[in-house]
mmCIF file of C-alpha atoms in Angstrom:
data_model
loop_
_atom_site.group_PDB
_atom_site.id
_atom_site.type_symbol
_atom_site.label_atom_id
_atom_site.label_comp_id
_atom_site.label_asym_id
_atom_site.label_seq_id
_atom_site.Cartn_x
_atom_site.Cartn_y
_atom_site.Cartn_z
ATOM 1 C CA MET N 1 9.177 48.175 -77.558
ATOM 2 C CA GLU N 2 5.503 48.851 -76.889
ATOM 3 C CA PRO N 3 4.934 49.060 -73.115
ATOM 4 C CA LEU N 4 2.379 46.911 -71.328
ATOM 5 C CA ILE N 5 -0.104 49.176 -69.510
ATOM 6 C CA GLN N 6 -2.890 47.830 -67.331
ATOM 7 C CA LEU N 7 -5.603 49.614 -65.377
ATOM 8 C CA THR N 8 -7.760 47.113 -63.608
ATOM 9 C CA ARG N 9 -10.064 46.450 -60.675
ATOM 10 C CA GLU N 10 -8.550 42.973 -60.310
ATOM 11 C CA PRO N 11 -5.550 42.095 -58.083
ATOM 12 C CA LEU N 12 -2.262 42.833 -59.878
ATOM 13 C CA ASP N 13 -0.233 39.877 -61.146
ATOM 14 C CA ARG N 14 3.446 40.675 -60.568
ATOM 15 C CA ASN N 15 4.735 37.509 -62.190
ATOM 16 C CA ALA N 16 2.799 38.121 -65.377
ATOM 17 C CA LEU N 17 4.290 41.635 -65.590
ATOM 18 C CA ILE N 18 7.828 40.310 -65.096
ATOM 19 C CA ALA N 19 7.233 37.674 -67.753
ATOM 20 C CA ALA N 20 6.046 40.399 -70.141
ATOM 21 C CA VAL N 21 9.359 42.295 -69.939
ATOM 22 C CA SER N 22 11.697 39.301 -69.847
ATOM 23 C CA HIS N 23 13.798 38.928 -72.957
ATOM 24 C CA ALA N 24 17.195 37.509 -73.906
ATOM 25 C CA SER N 25 18.706 41.014 -74.302
ATOM 26 C CA VAL N 26 17.708 42.102 -70.804
ATOM 27 C CA GLY N 27 20.383 42.246 -68.098
ATOM 28 C CA GLY N 28 18.442 43.842 -65.239
ATOM 29 C CA ILE N 29 14.846 44.132 -64.108
ATOM 30 C CA ALA N 30 13.800 46.731 -61.509
ATOM 31 C CA ILE N 31 10.398 46.372 -59.866
ATOM 32 C CA PHE N 32 8.573 48.974 -57.819
ATOM 33 C CA GLU N 33 5.460 47.809 -56.024
ATOM 34 C CA GLY N 34 3.258 50.238 -54.103
ATOM 35 C CA VAL N 35 1.234 48.537 -51.374
ATOM 36 C CA VAL N 36 -1.542 49.714 -49.078
ATOM 37 C CA ARG N 37 -0.259 50.406 -45.565
ATOM 38 C CA ASP N 38 -2.281 50.502 -42.377
ATOM 39 C CA HIS N 39 -1.502 54.065 -41.288
ATOM 40 C CA ALA N 40 -1.196 57.555 -42.790
ATOM 41 C CA ARG N 41 -0.533 60.861 -41.047
ATOM 42 C CA GLY N 42 -1.521 59.535 -37.650
ATOM 43 C CA LYS N 43 -4.638 57.779 -38.888
ATOM 44 C CA GLN N 44 -5.447 54.098 -38.732
ATOM 45 C CA ILE N 45 -6.388 53.118 -42.289
ATOM 46 C CA ARG N 46 -9.172 50.574 -42.832
ATOM 47 C CA TYR N 47 -8.885 50.407 -46.619
ATOM 48 C CA LEU N 48 -8.231 52.599 -49.686
ATOM 49 C CA GLU N 49 -10.512 53.457 -52.553
ATOM 50 C CA TYR N 50 -8.845 54.409 -55.863
ATOM 51 C CA ASP N 51 -10.686 56.294 -58.597
ATOM 52 C CA ALA N 52 -9.273 56.670 -62.096
ATOM 53 C CA TYR N 53 -9.973 58.555 -65.300
ATOM 54 C CA PRO N 54 -8.965 55.453 -67.203
ATOM 55 C CA GLU N 55 -8.681 56.687 -70.790
ATOM 56 C CA MET N 56 -6.529 59.663 -69.828
ATOM 57 C CA ALA N 57 -4.537 57.704 -67.232
ATOM 58 C CA GLU N 58 -3.498 55.199 -69.868
ATOM 59 C CA GLN N 59 -2.521 57.979 -72.256
ATOM 60 C CA GLN N 60 -0.465 59.786 -69.575
ATOM 61 C CA ILE N 61 1.330 56.573 -68.564
ATOM 62 C CA ARG N 62 2.246 56.081 -72.221
ATOM 63 C CA VAL N 63 3.702 59.628 -72.330
ATOM 64 C CA ILE N 64 5.785 58.935 -69.195
ATOM 65 C CA VAL N 65 7.107 55.643 -70.540
ATOM 66 C CA ASP N 66 7.979 57.285 -73.883
ATOM 67 C CA GLU N 67 9.960 59.914 -71.994
ATOM 68 C CA ALA N 68 11.751 57.227 -69.932
ATOM 69 C CA GLN N 69 12.655 55.422 -73.141
ATOM 70 C CA LYS N 70 14.145 58.631 -74.540
ATOM 71 C CA ARG N 71 16.213 59.264 -71.404
ATOM 72 C CA TRP N 72 17.479 55.755 -70.707
ATOM 73 C CA ASP N 73 18.226 52.552 -72.544
ATOM 74 C CA VAL N 74 14.933 50.963 -71.569
ATOM 75 C CA GLU N 75 13.992 47.859 -73.515
ATOM 76 C CA HIS N 76 10.721 46.769 -71.939
ATOM 77 C CA VAL N 77 8.318 48.337 -69.457
ATOM 78 C CA ALA N 78 5.146 47.115 -67.778
ATOM 79 C CA VAL N 79 2.982 49.430 -65.664
ATOM 80 C CA ALA N 80 -0.117 48.214 -63.837
ATOM 81 C CA HIS N 81 -2.393 50.258 -61.579
ATOM 82 C CA ARG N 82 -5.367 48.963 -59.703
ATOM 83 C CA PHE N 83 -8.487 50.935 -58.812
ATOM 84 C CA GLY N 84 -11.581 50.327 -56.712
ATOM 85 C CA ARG N 85 -11.341 49.149 -53.104
ATOM 86 C CA LEU N 86 -7.940 47.881 -51.899
ATOM 87 C CA GLU N 87 -7.241 46.225 -48.581
ATOM 88 C CA ILE N 88 -4.152 46.623 -46.381
ATOM 89 C CA GLY N 89 -1.160 44.833 -47.932
ATOM 90 C CA GLU N 90 -2.548 44.712 -51.460
ATOM 91 C CA ALA N 91 -0.566 46.165 -54.364
ATOM 92 C CA SER N 92 -1.984 49.356 -55.901
ATOM 93 C CA VAL N 93 0.714 49.868 -58.516
ATOM 94 C CA ILE N 94 3.538 47.818 -60.037
ATOM 95 C CA ILE N 95 6.213 49.179 -62.374
ATOM 96 C CA VAL N 96 8.589 46.742 -64.034
ATOM 97 C CA VAL N 97 11.503 48.070 -66.083
ATOM 98 C CA ALA N 98 13.899 45.870 -68.037
ATOM 99 C CA THR N 99 17.197 47.221 -69.354
ATOM 100 C CA PRO N 100 20.527 45.823 -70.566
ATOM 101 C CA HIS N 101 22.328 47.166 -67.431
ATOM 102 C CA ARG N 102 21.141 47.732 -63.861
ATOM 103 C CA ALA N 103 21.732 51.467 -63.341
ATOM 104 C CA GLU N 104 19.203 52.594 -65.911
ATOM 105 C CA ALA N 105 16.643 50.067 -64.644
ATOM 106 C CA PHE N 106 16.659 51.762 -61.197
ATOM 107 C CA GLU N 107 16.673 55.281 -62.610
ATOM 108 C CA ALA N 108 13.918 54.714 -65.147
ATOM 109 C CA CYS N 109 11.746 52.867 -62.614
ATOM 110 C CA ARG N 110 12.118 55.725 -60.126
ATOM 111 C CA TYR N 111 11.308 58.309 -62.789
ATOM 112 C CA ILE N 112 8.193 56.428 -63.904
ATOM 113 C CA ILE N 113 6.687 56.007 -60.421
ATOM 114 C CA ASP N 114 7.523 59.574 -59.302
ATOM 115 C CA THR N 115 6.030 61.123 -62.438
ATOM 116 C CA LEU N 116 3.033 58.804 -62.423
ATOM 117 C CA LYS N 117 2.120 59.923 -58.908
ATOM 118 C CA THR N 118 1.893 63.575 -59.950
ATOM 119 C CA THR N 119 0.495 63.525 -63.511
ATOM 120 C CA VAL N 120 -1.632 60.416 -63.997
ATOM 121 C CA PRO N 121 -5.285 61.041 -63.051
ATOM 122 C CA ILE N 122 -5.743 58.367 -60.412
ATOM 123 C CA TRP N 123 -6.954 59.426 -56.972
ATOM 124 C CA LYS N 124 -6.800 57.764 -53.581
ATOM 125 C CA LYS N 125 -9.348 58.000 -50.795
ATOM 126 C CA GLU N 126 -8.203 56.967 -47.348
ATOM 127 C CA VAL N 127 -10.938 55.342 -45.341
ATOM 128 C CA ALA N 128 -9.714 55.517 -41.746
ATOM 129 C CA THR N 129 -11.230 54.516 -38.446
ATOM 130 C CA ASN N 130 -12.120 58.181 -37.832
ATOM 131 C CA GLY N 131 -13.419 59.257 -41.254
ATOM 132 C CA GLU N 132 -12.451 59.401 -44.891
ATOM 133 C CA GLU N 133 -10.795 61.848 -47.282
ATOM 134 C CA TRP N 134 -9.414 62.140 -50.814
ATOM 135 C CA VAL N 135 -5.658 62.541 -50.577
ATOM 136 C CA GLU N 136 -4.329 65.585 -52.410
ATOM 137 C CA GLY N 137 -0.646 65.158 -51.633
ATOM 138 C CA MET Y 1 -22.656 74.101 -78.154
ATOM 139 C CA ASN Y 2 -22.738 70.940 -76.081
ATOM 140 C CA ILE Y 3 -19.795 69.474 -74.219
ATOM 141 C CA ARG Y 4 -19.458 66.391 -72.064
ATOM 142 C CA ILE Y 5 -18.126 66.848 -68.543
ATOM 143 C CA ARG Y 6 -17.000 63.892 -66.420
ATOM 144 C CA TYR Y 7 -16.525 63.913 -62.660
ATOM 145 C CA PHE Y 8 -14.020 61.899 -60.656
ATOM 146 C CA ALA Y 9 -12.998 61.454 -57.018
ATOM 147 C CA SER Y 10 -14.190 64.278 -54.726
ATOM 148 C CA LEU Y 11 -16.011 66.003 -57.613
ATOM 149 C CA ARG Y 12 -18.043 62.883 -58.358
ATOM 150 C CA GLU Y 13 -19.034 62.583 -54.711
ATOM 151 C CA ILE Y 14 -20.086 66.231 -54.378
ATOM 152 C CA THR Y 15 -21.969 66.455 -57.671
ATOM 153 C CA GLU Y 16 -23.400 62.948 -57.170
ATOM 154 C CA ARG Y 17 -22.964 62.227 -60.861
ATOM 155 C CA GLN Y 18 -20.345 60.682 -63.103
ATOM 156 C CA GLU Y 19 -20.921 62.836 -66.139
ATOM 157 C CA GLU Y 20 -23.359 65.142 -67.879
ATOM 158 C CA ILE Y 21 -23.830 67.169 -71.031
ATOM 159 C CA LEU Y 22 -23.500 70.940 -70.598
ATOM 160 C CA THR Y 23 -24.931 73.432 -73.064
ATOM 161 C CA LEU Y 24 -22.666 76.498 -73.293
ATOM 162 C CA HIS Y 25 -22.597 79.663 -75.351
ATOM 163 C CA ASP Y 26 -20.238 79.642 -78.333
ATOM 164 C CA GLY Y 27 -16.763 80.756 -77.307
ATOM 165 C CA ALA Y 28 -17.137 79.475 -73.736
ATOM 166 C CA THR Y 29 -13.917 78.511 -71.974
ATOM 167 C CA THR Y 30 -12.896 76.141 -69.202
ATOM 168 C CA SER Y 31 -12.967 79.129 -66.817
ATOM 169 C CA ASP Y 32 -16.628 79.777 -67.687
ATOM 170 C CA VAL Y 33 -17.453 76.190 -66.766
ATOM 171 C CA ARG Y 34 -15.501 76.530 -63.523
ATOM 172 C CA THR Y 35 -17.641 79.561 -62.586
ATOM 173 C CA LEU Y 36 -20.826 77.746 -63.592
ATOM 174 C CA LEU Y 37 -19.982 74.694 -61.485
ATOM 175 C CA ALA Y 38 -19.046 76.757 -58.434
ATOM 176 C CA GLU Y 39 -22.485 78.422 -58.626
ATOM 177 C CA ARG Y 40 -24.357 75.142 -59.040
ATOM 178 C CA PHE Y 41 -22.336 73.264 -56.411
ATOM 179 C CA PRO Y 42 -20.999 75.702 -53.789
ATOM 180 C CA ARG Y 43 -19.113 72.889 -52.015
ATOM 181 C CA LEU Y 44 -17.047 72.409 -55.186
ATOM 182 C CA GLU Y 45 -15.605 75.894 -55.124
ATOM 183 C CA PRO Y 46 -12.573 75.276 -52.868
ATOM 184 C CA ILE Y 47 -11.774 72.073 -54.773
ATOM 185 C CA LEU Y 48 -12.063 73.764 -58.181
ATOM 186 C CA THR Y 49 -9.439 76.309 -57.193
ATOM 187 C CA ARG Y 50 -6.985 73.400 -56.770
ATOM 188 C CA CYS Y 51 -7.924 71.660 -60.030
ATOM 189 C CA VAL Y 52 -6.297 71.745 -63.425
ATOM 190 C CA CYS Y 53 -8.300 71.012 -66.569
ATOM 191 C CA ALA Y 54 -8.117 68.289 -69.143
ATOM 192 C CA VAL Y 55 -9.852 68.598 -72.498
ATOM 193 C CA ASN Y 56 -10.146 65.496 -74.656
ATOM 194 C CA ARG Y 57 -7.841 63.610 -72.275
ATOM 195 C CA GLY Y 58 -4.915 66.024 -72.310
ATOM 196 C CA TYR Y 59 -3.947 68.786 -69.846
ATOM 197 C CA VAL Y 60 -4.770 72.310 -71.007
ATOM 198 C CA PRO Y 61 -3.912 75.757 -69.585
ATOM 199 C CA ALA Y 62 -6.507 77.802 -67.694
ATOM 200 C CA ASN Y 63 -9.127 79.557 -69.806
ATOM 201 C CA THR Y 64 -8.897 77.227 -72.793
ATOM 202 C CA ALA Y 65 -11.647 77.655 -75.410
ATOM 203 C CA LEU Y 66 -14.103 74.765 -75.676
ATOM 204 C CA HIS Y 67 -15.671 73.307 -78.787
ATOM 205 C CA GLU Y 68 -18.715 71.218 -79.628
ATOM 206 C CA GLY Y 69 -18.304 67.631 -78.442
ATOM 207 C CA ASP Y 70 -15.292 68.275 -76.177
ATOM 208 C CA GLU Y 71 -14.776 66.098 -73.114
ATOM 209 C CA LEU Y 72 -13.865 68.264 -70.102
ATOM 210 C CA VAL Y 73 -12.596 67.043 -66.727
ATOM 211 C CA PHE Y 74 -11.523 69.092 -63.719
ATOM 212 C CA ILE Y 75 -8.597 67.210 -62.203
ATOM 213 C CA PRO Y 76 -8.002 67.637 -58.470
ATOM 214 C CA PRO Y 77 -4.440 67.078 -57.222
ATOM 215 C CA MET Y 78 -3.319 63.454 -57.068
ATOM 216 C CA GLY Y 79 -1.718 62.044 -53.946
ATOM 217 C CA GLY Y 80 1.838 62.263 -55.211
ATOM 218 C CA GLY Y 81 2.409 65.988 -55.051
ATOM 219 C CA SER Y 82 1.210 69.298 -56.365
ATOM 220 C CA PHE Y 83 0.886 70.432 -59.954
ATOM 221 C CA GLN Y 84 3.081 73.413 -59.092
ATOM 222 C CA GLU Y 85 6.072 71.119 -58.701
ATOM 223 C CA LEU Y 86 5.731 69.816 -62.185
ATOM 224 C CA ASP Y 87 5.291 71.176 -65.642
ATOM 225 C CA VAL Y 88 2.196 69.145 -66.507
ATOM 226 C CA TRP Y 89 1.684 71.062 -69.737
ATOM 227 C CA SER Y 90 4.725 69.496 -71.275
ATOM 228 C CA LEU Y 91 3.428 66.001 -70.605
#
């Protein structure tokens, strides 16, 4: 099935993503949600700023989801990433994977988020109380 | 030939632009543009050494030949880890 991929400046809608993957043949849904936390490497974070190369990011997410669908019995996937300014506690990324059985839902979800973090051109700037920097991992 | 270069994240902040058209000699490669940018924007040099390149929205190896109308982006590492850990060319 064609995955749902969203790159948006608007707050992410978890329920809409879950609804998009829900289907009678689905037996398990795994959800990973990345949220903005208030500290990083000893710094007090005020907010995060995400920048994206949107056309390529969407293409790379599609490649990752295709690979996940080859490796596991994945029926439906929704991936949403937000960019722009995000406050503490807000969701920056949500991955929803629906499969017939639970094991592959966890594995595919883990694979998608781990790969996304290293190959999809979306960057994060930490704006802390003592300065700001682009995070390079 | 003319190519379009787009800047993101730290590169956008240092160059203070989102994109521009570059006029290059025929046969120019991504490495030639890297050298050119490091001369024009000395603060970019350390960042460029950590970047990989994308041409027309796909990752390419170092020193890839450019063609008229190409879209080139230097991609600094993302937060999730280094390019060395992953074979980005296969993706």
